[in-house]
JSON list of C-alpha atoms in Angstrom, two decimals:
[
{"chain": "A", "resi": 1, "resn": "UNK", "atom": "CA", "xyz": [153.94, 63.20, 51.48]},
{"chain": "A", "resi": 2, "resn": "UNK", "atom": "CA", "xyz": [152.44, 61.66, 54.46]},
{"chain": "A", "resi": 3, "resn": "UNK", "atom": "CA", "xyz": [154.41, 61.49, 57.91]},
{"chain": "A", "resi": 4, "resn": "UNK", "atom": "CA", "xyz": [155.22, 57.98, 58.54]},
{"chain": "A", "resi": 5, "resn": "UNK", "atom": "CA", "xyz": [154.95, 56.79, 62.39]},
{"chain": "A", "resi": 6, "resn": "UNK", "atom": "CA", "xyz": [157.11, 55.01, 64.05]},
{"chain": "A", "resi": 7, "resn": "UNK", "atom": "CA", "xyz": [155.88, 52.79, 67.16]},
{"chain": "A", "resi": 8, "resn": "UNK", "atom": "CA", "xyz": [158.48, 51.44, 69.22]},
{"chain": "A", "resi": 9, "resn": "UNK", "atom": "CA", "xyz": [157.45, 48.92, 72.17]},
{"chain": "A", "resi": 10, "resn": "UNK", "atom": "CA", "xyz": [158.93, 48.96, 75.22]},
{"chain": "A", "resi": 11, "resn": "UNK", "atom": "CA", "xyz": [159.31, 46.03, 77.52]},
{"chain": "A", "resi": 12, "resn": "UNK", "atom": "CA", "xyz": [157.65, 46.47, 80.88]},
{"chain": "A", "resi": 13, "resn": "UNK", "atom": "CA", "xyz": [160.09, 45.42, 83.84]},
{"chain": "A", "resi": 14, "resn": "UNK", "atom": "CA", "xyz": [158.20, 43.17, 86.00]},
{"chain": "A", "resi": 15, "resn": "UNK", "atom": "CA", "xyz": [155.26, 42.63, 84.10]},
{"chain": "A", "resi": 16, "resn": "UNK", "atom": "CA", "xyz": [154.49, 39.42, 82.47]},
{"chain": "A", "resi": 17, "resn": "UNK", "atom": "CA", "xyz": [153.52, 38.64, 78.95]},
{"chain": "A", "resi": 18, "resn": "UNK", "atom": "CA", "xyz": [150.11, 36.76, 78.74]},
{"chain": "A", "resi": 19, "resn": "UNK", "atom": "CA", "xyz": [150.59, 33.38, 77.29]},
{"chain": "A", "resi": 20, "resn": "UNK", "atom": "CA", "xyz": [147.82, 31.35, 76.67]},
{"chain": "A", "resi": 21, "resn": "UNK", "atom": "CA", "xyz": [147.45, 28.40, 79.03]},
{"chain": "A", "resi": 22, "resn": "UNK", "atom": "CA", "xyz": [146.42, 25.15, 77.57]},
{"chain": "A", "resi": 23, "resn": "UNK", "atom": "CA", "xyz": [143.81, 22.68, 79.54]},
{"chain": "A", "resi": 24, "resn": "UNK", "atom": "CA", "xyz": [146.46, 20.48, 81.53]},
{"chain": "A", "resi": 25, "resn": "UNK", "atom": "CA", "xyz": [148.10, 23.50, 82.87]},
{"chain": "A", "resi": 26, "resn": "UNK", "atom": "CA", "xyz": [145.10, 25.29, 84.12]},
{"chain": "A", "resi": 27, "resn": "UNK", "atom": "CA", "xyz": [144.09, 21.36, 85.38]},
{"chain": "A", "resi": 28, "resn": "UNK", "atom": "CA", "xyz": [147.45, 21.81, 87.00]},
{"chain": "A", "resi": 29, "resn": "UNK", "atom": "CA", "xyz": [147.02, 24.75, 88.58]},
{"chain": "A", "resi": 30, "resn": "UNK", "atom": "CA", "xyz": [143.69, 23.86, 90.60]},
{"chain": "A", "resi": 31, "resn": "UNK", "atom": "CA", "xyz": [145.12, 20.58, 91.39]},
{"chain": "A", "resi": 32, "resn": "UNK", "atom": "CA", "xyz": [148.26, 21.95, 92.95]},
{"chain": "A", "resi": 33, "resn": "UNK", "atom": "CA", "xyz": [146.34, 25.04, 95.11]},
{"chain": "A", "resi": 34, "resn": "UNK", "atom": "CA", "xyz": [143.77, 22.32, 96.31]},
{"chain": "A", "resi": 35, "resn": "UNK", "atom": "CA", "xyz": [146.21, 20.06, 97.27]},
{"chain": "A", "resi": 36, "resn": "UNK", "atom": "CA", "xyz": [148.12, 23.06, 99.18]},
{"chain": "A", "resi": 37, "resn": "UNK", "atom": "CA", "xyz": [145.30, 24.01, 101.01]},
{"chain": "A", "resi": 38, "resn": "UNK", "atom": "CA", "xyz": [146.20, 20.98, 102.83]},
{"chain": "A", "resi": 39, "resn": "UNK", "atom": "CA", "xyz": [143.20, 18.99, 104.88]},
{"chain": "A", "resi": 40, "resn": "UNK", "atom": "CA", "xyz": [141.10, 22.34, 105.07]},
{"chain": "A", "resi": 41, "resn": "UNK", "atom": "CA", "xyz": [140.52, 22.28, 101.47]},
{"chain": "A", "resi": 42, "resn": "UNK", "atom": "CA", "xyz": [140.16, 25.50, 99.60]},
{"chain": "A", "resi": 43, "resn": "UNK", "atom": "CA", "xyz": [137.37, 27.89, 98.55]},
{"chain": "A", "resi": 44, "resn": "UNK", "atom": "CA", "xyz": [136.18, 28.43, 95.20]},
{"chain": "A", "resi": 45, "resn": "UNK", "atom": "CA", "xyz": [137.22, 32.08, 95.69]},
{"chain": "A", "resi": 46, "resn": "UNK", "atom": "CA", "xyz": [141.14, 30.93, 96.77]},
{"chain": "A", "resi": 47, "resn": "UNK", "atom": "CA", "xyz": [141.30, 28.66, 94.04]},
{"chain": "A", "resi": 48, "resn": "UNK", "atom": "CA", "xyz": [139.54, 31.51, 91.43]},
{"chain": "A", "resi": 49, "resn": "UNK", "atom": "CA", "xyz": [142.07, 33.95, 92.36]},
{"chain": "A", "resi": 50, "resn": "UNK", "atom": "CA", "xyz": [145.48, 31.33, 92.85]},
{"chain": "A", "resi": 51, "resn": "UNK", "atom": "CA", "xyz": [144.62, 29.96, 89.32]},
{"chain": "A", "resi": 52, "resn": "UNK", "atom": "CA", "xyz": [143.73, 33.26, 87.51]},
{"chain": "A", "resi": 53, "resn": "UNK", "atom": "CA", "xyz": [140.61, 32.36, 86.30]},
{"chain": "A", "resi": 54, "resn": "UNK", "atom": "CA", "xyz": [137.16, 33.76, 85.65]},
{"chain": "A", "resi": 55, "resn": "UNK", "atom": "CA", "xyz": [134.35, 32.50, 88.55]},
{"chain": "A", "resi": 56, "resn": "UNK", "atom": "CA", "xyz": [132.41, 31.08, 84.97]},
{"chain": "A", "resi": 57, "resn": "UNK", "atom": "CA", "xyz": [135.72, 29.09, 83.62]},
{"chain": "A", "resi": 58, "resn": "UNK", "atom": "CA", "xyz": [136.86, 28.03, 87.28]},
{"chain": "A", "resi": 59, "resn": "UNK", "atom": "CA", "xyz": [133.04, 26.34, 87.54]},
{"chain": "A", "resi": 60, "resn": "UNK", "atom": "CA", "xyz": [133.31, 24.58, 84.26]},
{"chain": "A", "resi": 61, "resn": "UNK", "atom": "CA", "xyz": [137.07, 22.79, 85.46]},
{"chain": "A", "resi": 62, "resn": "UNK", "atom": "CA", "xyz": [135.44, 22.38, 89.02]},
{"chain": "A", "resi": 63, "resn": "UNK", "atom": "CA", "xyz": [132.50, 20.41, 87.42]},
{"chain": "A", "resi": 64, "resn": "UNK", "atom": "CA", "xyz": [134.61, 18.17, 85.47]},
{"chain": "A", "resi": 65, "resn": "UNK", "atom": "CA", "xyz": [137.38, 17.65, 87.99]},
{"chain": "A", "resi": 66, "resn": "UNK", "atom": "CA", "xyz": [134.43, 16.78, 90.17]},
{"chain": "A", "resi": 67, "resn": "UNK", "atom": "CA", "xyz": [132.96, 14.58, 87.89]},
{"chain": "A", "resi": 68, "resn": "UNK", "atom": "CA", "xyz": [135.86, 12.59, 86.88]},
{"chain": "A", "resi": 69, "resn": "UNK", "atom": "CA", "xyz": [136.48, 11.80, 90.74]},
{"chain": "A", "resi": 70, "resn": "UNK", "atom": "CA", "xyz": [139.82, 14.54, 90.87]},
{"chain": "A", "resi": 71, "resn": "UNK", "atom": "CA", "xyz": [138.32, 16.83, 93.47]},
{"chain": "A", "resi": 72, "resn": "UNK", "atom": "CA", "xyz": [135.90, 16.46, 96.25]},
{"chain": "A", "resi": 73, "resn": "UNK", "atom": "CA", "xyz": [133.06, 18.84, 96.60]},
{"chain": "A", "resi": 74, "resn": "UNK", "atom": "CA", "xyz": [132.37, 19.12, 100.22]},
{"chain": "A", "resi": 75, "resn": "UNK", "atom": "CA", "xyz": [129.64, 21.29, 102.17]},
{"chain": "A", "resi": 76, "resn": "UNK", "atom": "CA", "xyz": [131.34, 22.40, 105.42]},
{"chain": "A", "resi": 77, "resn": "UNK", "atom": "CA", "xyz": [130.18, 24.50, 108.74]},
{"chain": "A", "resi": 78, "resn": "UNK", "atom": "CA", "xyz": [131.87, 27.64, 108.92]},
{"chain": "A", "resi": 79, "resn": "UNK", "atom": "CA", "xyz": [132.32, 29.17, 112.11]},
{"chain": "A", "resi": 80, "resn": "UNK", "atom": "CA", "xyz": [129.87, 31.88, 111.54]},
{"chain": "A", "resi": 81, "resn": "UNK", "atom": "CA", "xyz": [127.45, 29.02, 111.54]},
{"chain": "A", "resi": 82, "resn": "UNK", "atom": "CA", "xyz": [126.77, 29.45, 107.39]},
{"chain": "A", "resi": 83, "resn": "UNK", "atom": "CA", "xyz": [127.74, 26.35, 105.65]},
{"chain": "A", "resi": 84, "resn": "UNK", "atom": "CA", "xyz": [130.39, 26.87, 103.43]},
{"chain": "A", "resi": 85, "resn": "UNK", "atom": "CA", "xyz": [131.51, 24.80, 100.27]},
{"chain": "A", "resi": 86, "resn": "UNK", "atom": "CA", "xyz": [135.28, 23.67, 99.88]},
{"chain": "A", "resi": 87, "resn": "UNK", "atom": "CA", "xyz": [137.40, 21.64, 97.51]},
{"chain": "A", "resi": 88, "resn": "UNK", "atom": "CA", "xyz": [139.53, 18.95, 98.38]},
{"chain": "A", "resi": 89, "resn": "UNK", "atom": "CA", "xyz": [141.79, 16.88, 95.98]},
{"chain": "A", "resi": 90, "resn": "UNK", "atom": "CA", "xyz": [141.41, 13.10, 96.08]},
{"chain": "A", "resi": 91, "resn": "UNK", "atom": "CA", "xyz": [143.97, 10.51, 95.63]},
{"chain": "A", "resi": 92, "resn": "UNK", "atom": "CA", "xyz": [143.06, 9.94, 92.21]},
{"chain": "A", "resi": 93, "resn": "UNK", "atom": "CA", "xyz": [144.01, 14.02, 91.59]},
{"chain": "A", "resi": 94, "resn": "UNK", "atom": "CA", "xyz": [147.14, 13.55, 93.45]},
{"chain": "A", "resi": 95, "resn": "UNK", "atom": "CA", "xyz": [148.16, 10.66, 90.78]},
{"chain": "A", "resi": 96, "resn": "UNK", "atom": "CA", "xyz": [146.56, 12.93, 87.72]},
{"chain": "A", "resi": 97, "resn": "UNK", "atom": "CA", "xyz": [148.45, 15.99, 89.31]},
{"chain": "A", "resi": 98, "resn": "UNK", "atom": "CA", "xyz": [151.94, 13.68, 89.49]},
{"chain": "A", "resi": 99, "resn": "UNK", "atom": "CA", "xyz": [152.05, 12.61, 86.59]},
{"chain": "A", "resi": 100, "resn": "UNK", "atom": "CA", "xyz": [151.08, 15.68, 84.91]},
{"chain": "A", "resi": 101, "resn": "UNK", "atom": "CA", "xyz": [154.03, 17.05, 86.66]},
{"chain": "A", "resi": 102, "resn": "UNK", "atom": "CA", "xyz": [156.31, 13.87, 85.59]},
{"chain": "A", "resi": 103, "resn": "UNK", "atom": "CA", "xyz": [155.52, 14.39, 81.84]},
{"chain": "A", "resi": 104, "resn": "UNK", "atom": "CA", "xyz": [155.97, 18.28, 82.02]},
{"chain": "A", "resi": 105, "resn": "UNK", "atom": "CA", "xyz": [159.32, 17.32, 83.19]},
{"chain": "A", "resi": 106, "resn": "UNK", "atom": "CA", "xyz": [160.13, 14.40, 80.54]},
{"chain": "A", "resi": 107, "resn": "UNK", "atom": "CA", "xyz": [158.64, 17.45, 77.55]},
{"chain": "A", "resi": 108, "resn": "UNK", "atom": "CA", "xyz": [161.26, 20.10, 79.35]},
{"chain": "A", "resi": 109, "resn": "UNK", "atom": "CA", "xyz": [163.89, 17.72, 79.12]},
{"chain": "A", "resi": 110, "resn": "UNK", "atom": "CA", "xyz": [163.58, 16.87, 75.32]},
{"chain": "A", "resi": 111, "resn": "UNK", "atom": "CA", "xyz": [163.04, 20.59, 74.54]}
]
């Protein structure tokens, strides 16, 4: 007869579970760090690392909250003199991000 082994897991304190995060909360998640960043607008690398995303996924959102007039792509000055690209939301991405946030709260409601 074989030995038989018996794996026990133990829960980590203080260390989250990955879940997997559908579109609108990722969408949600640039949205709300943009609109943080207040009128500076943020950096793809602020937003990359806020959001939890790879630099390849974080391009694909950027391009398509771009392109659907969410996010402004906007070549800035920095004070080293190098020109420097930030993100800033637009009032259509502060309605998309509100109601996003209004329907989260009507589904957490029902649930």
């Amino acid at each position: 007869m074989g030995k038989k082994t018996i794996t026990t897991q133990i829960p980590l304190k203080g260390v989250a579970r990955k879940e997997y995060r559908g579109r609108n909360e990722i969408i949600t998640t640039i949205l709300s760090t943009i609109k943080d960043s207040g009128n500076d607008g943020a950096t793809r690398s602020h937003v990359m690392y806020k959001s939890f995303l790879s630099h390849t996924q974080l391009k694909e959102y950027l391009s398509f909250l771009t392109e659907s007039g969410n996010v402004d792509e906007i070549h800035e000055q920095a004070k080293n003199g190098n020109e420097k690209l930030v993100y800033k939301i637009t009032d259509n991405g502060s309605r998309l991000l509100h109601i996003i946030q209004e329907v989260e709260c009507l589904v957490v409601g029902v649930t």
